[in-house]
mmCIF file of C-alpha atoms and ligand atoms in Angstrom:
data_model
loop_
_atom_site.group_PDB
_atom_site.id
_atom_site.type_symbol
_atom_site.label_atom_id
_atom_site.label_comp_id
_atom_site.label_asym_id
_atom_site.label_seq_id
_atom_site.Cartn_x
_atom_site.Cartn_y
_atom_site.Cartn_z
ATOM 1 C CA MET K 66 -18.008 1.601 8.538
ATOM 2 C CA PRO K 67 -18.387 1.956 4.765
ATOM 3 C CA PHE K 68 -15.560 3.344 2.662
ATOM 4 C CA LEU K 69 -15.759 5.973 0.003
ATOM 5 C CA GLU K 70 -19.536 5.553 -0.222
ATOM 6 C CA SER K 71 -20.890 7.557 -3.139
ATOM 7 C CA ALA K 72 -23.204 9.426 -0.723
ATOM 8 C CA GLU K 73 -20.256 10.897 1.151
ATOM 9 C CA MET K 74 -18.194 11.663 -1.937
ATOM 10 C CA THR K 75 -18.437 15.055 -3.544
ATOM 11 C CA HIS K 76 -15.654 14.360 -6.031
ATOM 12 C CA ALA K 77 -13.997 11.471 -7.847
ATOM 13 C CA PRO K 78 -11.947 9.492 -5.311
ATOM 14 C CA ARG K 79 -8.338 10.580 -4.973
ATOM 15 C CA ILE K 80 -5.442 8.719 -3.401
ATOM 16 C CA ALA K 81 -1.857 9.409 -2.420
ATOM 17 C CA VAL K 82 0.653 6.637 -3.125
ATOM 18 C CA LEU K 83 3.618 6.437 -0.738
ATOM 19 C CA VAL K 84 6.874 4.868 -1.927
ATOM 20 C CA SER K 85 10.440 4.416 -0.727
ATOM 21 C CA GLY K 86 12.071 2.591 -3.612
ATOM 22 C CA ARG K 87 11.781 1.185 -7.110
ATOM 23 C CA GLY K 88 8.056 1.823 -7.368
ATOM 24 C CA SER K 89 6.989 -1.168 -9.461
ATOM 25 C CA ASN K 90 3.733 -1.358 -7.483
ATOM 26 C CA LEU K 91 3.218 2.353 -8.076
ATOM 27 C CA GLN K 92 3.724 1.631 -11.785
ATOM 28 C CA ALA K 93 1.017 -1.044 -11.666
ATOM 29 C CA LEU K 94 -1.325 1.536 -10.118
ATOM 30 C CA LEU K 95 -0.387 4.208 -12.689
ATOM 31 C CA ASP K 96 -0.949 1.718 -15.513
ATOM 32 C CA ALA K 97 -4.355 0.720 -14.113
ATOM 33 C CA GLU K 98 -5.279 4.404 -13.786
ATOM 34 C CA ALA K 99 -4.220 5.030 -17.412
ATOM 35 C CA ARG K 100 -6.406 2.111 -18.538
ATOM 36 C CA GLY K 101 -9.341 3.579 -16.602
ATOM 37 C CA GLU K 102 -9.407 0.578 -14.279
ATOM 38 C CA LEU K 103 -8.434 2.162 -10.938
ATOM 39 C CA GLY K 104 -11.684 3.994 -10.209
ATOM 40 C CA CYS K 105 -9.745 6.843 -8.619
ATOM 41 C CA SER K 106 -6.971 9.234 -9.455
ATOM 42 C CA ILE K 107 -3.471 9.183 -8.048
ATOM 43 C CA ALA K 108 -3.369 12.787 -6.871
ATOM 44 C CA VAL K 109 0.179 12.703 -5.527
ATOM 45 C CA VAL K 110 3.116 10.344 -5.024
ATOM 46 C CA ILE K 111 4.979 10.886 -1.751
ATOM 47 C CA SER K 112 8.454 9.472 -1.125
ATOM 48 C CA ASP K 113 10.628 9.558 1.975
ATOM 49 C CA VAL K 114 13.669 8.861 -0.255
ATOM 50 C CA PRO K 115 14.742 11.721 -2.560
ATOM 51 C CA ASP K 116 16.129 9.454 -5.306
ATOM 52 C CA ALA K 117 13.457 6.741 -5.183
ATOM 53 C CA GLY K 118 12.703 5.262 -8.597
ATOM 54 C CA GLY K 119 9.018 5.790 -7.878
ATOM 55 C CA LEU K 120 9.516 9.549 -8.241
ATOM 56 C CA ASP K 121 10.728 9.078 -11.842
ATOM 57 C CA ARG K 122 7.693 6.921 -12.572
ATOM 58 C CA ALA K 123 5.395 9.657 -11.215
ATOM 59 C CA LYS K 124 7.158 12.243 -13.360
ATOM 60 C CA ASP K 125 6.861 10.084 -16.487
ATOM 61 C CA ALA K 126 3.139 9.694 -15.829
ATOM 62 C CA GLY K 127 2.645 13.429 -15.231
ATOM 63 C CA THR K 128 1.588 12.786 -11.637
ATOM 64 C CA PRO K 129 2.604 15.315 -8.949
ATOM 65 C CA SER K 130 5.115 14.128 -6.382
ATOM 66 C CA ARG K 131 6.564 15.324 -3.107
ATOM 67 C CA VAL K 132 9.536 14.243 -0.997
ATOM 68 C CA VAL K 133 9.148 14.131 2.786
ATOM 69 C CA ARG K 134 12.574 13.256 4.139
ATOM 70 C CA TRP K 135 12.777 11.233 7.323
ATOM 71 C CA SER K 136 15.999 13.067 8.228
ATOM 72 C CA ASP K 137 14.248 16.463 8.118
ATOM 73 C CA HIS K 138 12.116 15.480 11.109
ATOM 74 C CA ALA K 139 12.924 15.163 14.791
ATOM 75 C CA ASN K 140 10.684 12.155 15.312
ATOM 76 C CA ARG K 141 8.055 9.841 13.799
ATOM 77 C CA ASP K 142 5.181 12.109 14.879
ATOM 78 C CA SER K 143 6.557 15.114 13.032
ATOM 79 C CA PHE K 144 7.349 13.004 9.936
ATOM 80 C CA THR K 145 3.815 11.591 9.956
ATOM 81 C CA THR K 146 2.238 15.031 10.322
ATOM 82 C CA ALA K 147 4.203 16.220 7.283
ATOM 83 C CA ILE K 148 3.057 13.220 5.192
ATOM 84 C CA CYS K 149 -0.582 13.714 6.200
ATOM 85 C CA ASP K 150 -0.386 17.440 5.493
ATOM 86 C CA VAL K 151 0.825 16.750 1.940
ATOM 87 C CA ALA K 152 -2.009 14.238 1.503
ATOM 88 C CA ASP K 153 -4.496 16.876 2.702
ATOM 89 C CA GLU K 154 -2.958 19.489 0.419
ATOM 90 C CA PHE K 155 -3.958 17.190 -2.453
ATOM 91 C CA SER K 156 -7.402 16.456 -0.928
ATOM 92 C CA VAL K 157 -6.969 12.704 -0.990
ATOM 93 C CA ASP K 158 -9.467 10.219 0.416
ATOM 94 C CA GLY K 159 -6.939 7.520 1.229
ATOM 95 C CA LEU K 160 -3.271 6.537 1.259
ATOM 96 C CA VAL K 161 -1.737 3.511 -0.464
ATOM 97 C CA LEU K 162 1.613 2.343 0.915
ATOM 98 C CA ALA K 163 3.303 0.742 -2.102
ATOM 99 C CA GLY K 164 6.737 -0.279 -0.888
ATOM 100 C CA PHE K 165 6.816 2.492 1.724
ATOM 101 C CA MET K 166 9.375 1.386 4.295
ATOM 102 C CA ARG K 167 8.601 3.755 7.181
ATOM 103 C CA ILE K 168 6.130 3.207 10.000
ATOM 104 C CA LEU K 169 3.560 5.966 10.342
ATOM 105 C CA ALA K 170 2.592 7.338 13.768
ATOM 106 C CA PRO K 171 -0.987 6.895 15.070
ATOM 107 C CA GLU K 172 -1.909 10.359 13.792
ATOM 108 C CA ALA K 173 -2.078 8.926 10.260
ATOM 109 C CA ILE K 174 -4.599 6.280 11.325
ATOM 110 C CA ASP K 175 -6.641 8.959 13.125
ATOM 111 C CA ARG K 176 -6.646 11.237 10.078
ATOM 112 C CA PHE K 177 -7.297 8.393 7.594
ATOM 113 C CA PRO K 178 -9.191 5.742 9.597
ATOM 114 C CA ASN K 179 -9.456 2.519 7.568
ATOM 115 C CA ARG K 180 -8.304 4.556 4.603
ATOM 116 C CA ILE K 181 -4.671 3.490 4.520
ATOM 117 C CA ILE K 182 -3.833 0.377 2.486
ATOM 118 C CA ASN K 183 -0.499 -1.442 2.676
ATOM 119 C CA ILE K 184 0.968 -4.210 0.521
ATOM 120 C CA HIS K 185 3.298 -6.705 2.160
ATOM 121 C CA PRO K 186 5.330 -9.522 0.537
ATOM 122 C CA SER K 187 4.286 -12.415 2.788
ATOM 123 C CA LEU K 188 1.203 -14.145 4.104
ATOM 124 C CA LEU K 189 0.690 -12.103 7.278
ATOM 125 C CA PRO K 190 0.866 -12.680 10.189
ATOM 126 C CA SER K 191 3.972 -14.571 9.039
ATOM 127 C CA PHE K 192 7.084 -12.475 8.446
ATOM 128 C CA PRO K 193 6.025 -8.895 9.239
ATOM 129 C CA GLY K 194 8.612 -6.150 8.892
ATOM 130 C CA ALA K 195 11.111 -5.088 6.277
ATOM 131 C CA HIS K 196 12.695 -8.466 5.402
ATOM 132 C CA ALA K 197 9.749 -10.734 4.657
ATOM 133 C CA VAL K 198 11.162 -12.429 1.556
ATOM 134 C CA PRO K 199 14.572 -13.503 2.925
ATOM 135 C CA GLN K 200 12.938 -14.497 6.210
ATOM 136 C CA ALA K 201 10.461 -16.783 4.410
ATOM 137 C CA LEU K 202 13.360 -18.400 2.530
ATOM 138 C CA ALA K 203 15.445 -18.804 5.679
ATOM 139 C CA TYR K 204 12.509 -20.324 7.549
ATOM 140 C CA GLY K 205 12.009 -22.915 4.821
ATOM 141 C CA VAL K 206 8.300 -22.351 4.189
ATOM 142 C CA ALA K 207 6.745 -24.054 1.159
ATOM 143 C CA LEU K 208 4.275 -21.225 0.625
ATOM 144 C CA THR K 209 4.614 -17.499 1.059
ATOM 145 C CA GLY K 210 2.692 -14.795 -0.764
ATOM 146 C CA VAL K 211 1.163 -11.347 -0.739
ATOM 147 C CA THR K 212 -1.066 -9.574 1.764
ATOM 148 C CA VAL K 213 -2.970 -6.347 1.164
ATOM 149 C CA HIS K 214 -4.407 -4.917 4.372
ATOM 150 C CA PHE K 215 -5.736 -1.817 6.058
ATOM 151 C CA VAL K 216 -3.193 -0.155 8.323
ATOM 152 C CA ASP K 217 -3.905 0.037 12.042
ATOM 153 C CA ARG K 218 -1.770 1.091 15.000
ATOM 154 C CA GLU K 219 0.363 -2.067 14.952
ATOM 155 C CA VAL K 220 2.938 -2.888 12.300
ATOM 156 C CA ASP K 221 1.715 -5.137 9.426
ATOM 157 C CA HIS K 222 -1.314 -6.027 11.500
ATOM 158 C CA GLY K 223 -4.553 -4.397 10.283
ATOM 159 C CA PRO K 224 -7.610 -6.108 8.741
ATOM 160 C CA ILE K 225 -6.668 -8.252 5.745
ATOM 161 C CA ILE K 226 -8.322 -7.228 2.472
ATOM 162 C CA ALA K 227 -6.785 -9.842 0.170
ATOM 163 C CA GLN K 228 -4.119 -12.542 0.265
ATOM 164 C CA GLU K 229 -2.626 -14.784 -2.387
ATOM 165 C CA SER K 230 -0.102 -17.533 -1.904
ATOM 166 C CA VAL K 231 3.111 -17.943 -3.898
ATOM 167 C CA PRO K 232 4.930 -21.309 -3.733
ATOM 168 C CA VAL K 233 8.622 -21.347 -2.851
ATOM 169 C CA GLU K 234 10.380 -23.339 -5.568
ATOM 170 C CA ALA K 235 13.529 -25.450 -5.306
ATOM 171 C CA GLY K 236 16.539 -23.249 -5.982
ATOM 172 C CA ASP K 237 14.713 -20.011 -5.242
ATOM 173 C CA ASP K 238 16.806 -17.137 -3.974
ATOM 174 C CA GLU K 239 15.586 -13.795 -2.717
ATOM 175 C CA VAL K 240 15.576 -12.324 -6.222
ATOM 176 C CA THR K 241 13.646 -15.102 -7.966
ATOM 177 C CA LEU K 242 11.104 -15.484 -5.158
ATOM 178 C CA HIS K 243 10.530 -11.733 -4.832
ATOM 179 C CA ARG K 244 10.092 -11.489 -8.596
ATOM 180 C CA ARG K 245 7.239 -14.037 -8.523
ATOM 181 C CA ILE K 246 5.728 -12.360 -5.449
ATOM 182 C CA GLN K 247 5.771 -9.040 -7.281
ATOM 183 C CA GLN K 248 3.933 -10.510 -10.269
ATOM 184 C CA VAL K 249 1.081 -11.201 -7.861
ATOM 185 C CA GLU K 250 1.432 -7.813 -6.164
ATOM 186 C CA HIS K 251 1.112 -5.939 -9.434
ATOM 187 C CA ARG K 252 -2.227 -7.614 -10.141
ATOM 188 C CA LEU K 253 -3.614 -7.653 -6.595
ATOM 189 C CA LEU K 254 -2.904 -4.084 -5.471
ATOM 190 C CA PRO K 255 -4.767 -2.325 -8.322
ATOM 191 C CA GLU K 256 -7.667 -4.737 -7.853
ATOM 192 C CA VAL K 257 -7.918 -3.860 -4.139
ATOM 193 C CA VAL K 258 -7.535 -0.125 -4.713
ATOM 194 C CA ALA K 259 -10.308 -0.218 -7.333
ATOM 195 C CA ALA K 260 -12.600 -2.021 -4.878
ATOM 196 C CA PHE K 261 -11.705 0.500 -2.156
ATOM 197 C CA ALA K 262 -12.376 3.436 -4.470
ATOM 198 C CA ALA K 263 -15.732 1.949 -5.474
ATOM 199 C CA GLY K 264 -16.774 1.701 -1.809
ATOM 200 C CA GLU K 265 -16.933 -2.089 -2.040
ATOM 201 C CA LEU K 266 -14.921 -2.858 1.108
ATOM 202 C CA ASP K 267 -16.524 -2.976 4.542
ATOM 203 C CA VAL K 268 -14.556 -3.617 7.719
ATOM 204 C CA ASP K 269 -16.159 -5.705 10.439
ATOM 205 C CA GLY K 270 -13.610 -6.103 13.202
ATOM 206 C CA ARG K 271 -10.683 -7.929 11.645
ATOM 207 C CA ASN K 272 -12.779 -9.065 8.686
ATOM 208 C CA VAL K 273 -13.010 -7.154 5.444
ATOM 209 C CA VAL K 274 -16.170 -7.887 3.498
ATOM 210 C CA TRP K 275 -16.134 -7.471 -0.254
ATOM 211 C CA LYS K 276 -19.690 -6.228 -0.804
ATOM 212 C CA ARG K 277 -20.100 -7.852 -4.190
ATOM 213 C CA GLY K 278 -19.546 -11.256 -2.695
ATOM 214 C CA GLY K 279 -15.834 -11.733 -2.988
ATOM 215 C CA ARG K 280 -13.017 -11.026 -5.367
ATOM 216 C CA ALA K 281 -13.545 -11.475 -9.059
ATOM 217 C CA SER K 282 -10.358 -13.462 -9.596
HETATM 218 C C1 GAR M 139 7.164 -4.764 -2.505
HETATM 219 O O1 GAR M 139 7.444 -6.115 -2.738
HETATM 220 C C2 GAR M 139 6.362 -4.585 -1.232
HETATM 221 O O2 GAR M 139 5.521 -5.665 -0.956
HETATM 222 C C3 GAR M 139 7.459 -4.467 -0.216
HETATM 223 O O3 GAR M 139 8.435 -3.670 -0.833
HETATM 224 C C4 GAR M 139 8.424 -3.958 -2.235
HETATM 225 C C5 GAR M 139 8.458 -2.646 -2.979
HETATM 226 O O4 GAR M 139 8.649 -2.868 -4.340
HETATM 227 N N1 GAR M 139 6.983 -3.867 0.986
HETATM 228 C C6 GAR M 139 7.415 -4.206 2.195
HETATM 229 O O5 GAR M 139 8.298 -5.032 2.392
HETATM 230 C C7 GAR M 139 6.737 -3.475 3.340
HETATM 231 N N2 GAR M 139 7.101 -4.044 4.595
HETATM 232 P P1 GAR M 139 8.355 -1.703 -5.384
HETATM 233 O O6 GAR M 139 9.069 -0.449 -4.891
HETATM 234 O O7 GAR M 139 8.958 -2.198 -6.658
HETATM 235 O O8 GAR M 139 6.874 -1.506 -5.483
#
């Protein structure tokens, strides 16, 4: 199924960016948008955490934001419905999970099929979940990295759009390794979102085909 094909678009592509924390990946997306390199507009930033740094970044950029608190909802289904309703309120074409630390219920995948992108700080399928960086260190891997993938009904599992490795260096701790991983994230995520917005990504089973014959980098 093609994504954001120009034939089905009646407006410039719009995305919602979901955050839970510092929002440095959101900042990379905002910066790419400001440079005219994102190919879409960030219509709204949604956070499940009321004091997430990402909300300040949205404010500084003049981008609308909303808080959907986990604790205001009885269960994951209700929380997910609220997130999707905000996304619909802003007429977005896709969601980008940029350090969003909650798992969305299947309703989100049904409402945005192959239109939800997640960034994860490991080479999936290694180290899924919320503690990928310390787990890679504890395991003693020589290489870890970054995965950007479409979200499906399983956690950190959907079709992989792009991956880049990051070597673990002698003396690395969680802070130093995560810092180098994030340098890659901040380049890779805007590149993937731009390709998504341009309709350049096709999903064929687990394989994502970059229509222009692969990534530029
Ligand atoms: C990023 O490194 C992202 O890959 C990770 O959270 C960090 C958020 O940083 N996401 C996950 O671990 C998802 N399981 P940021 O708030 O500075 O963008």
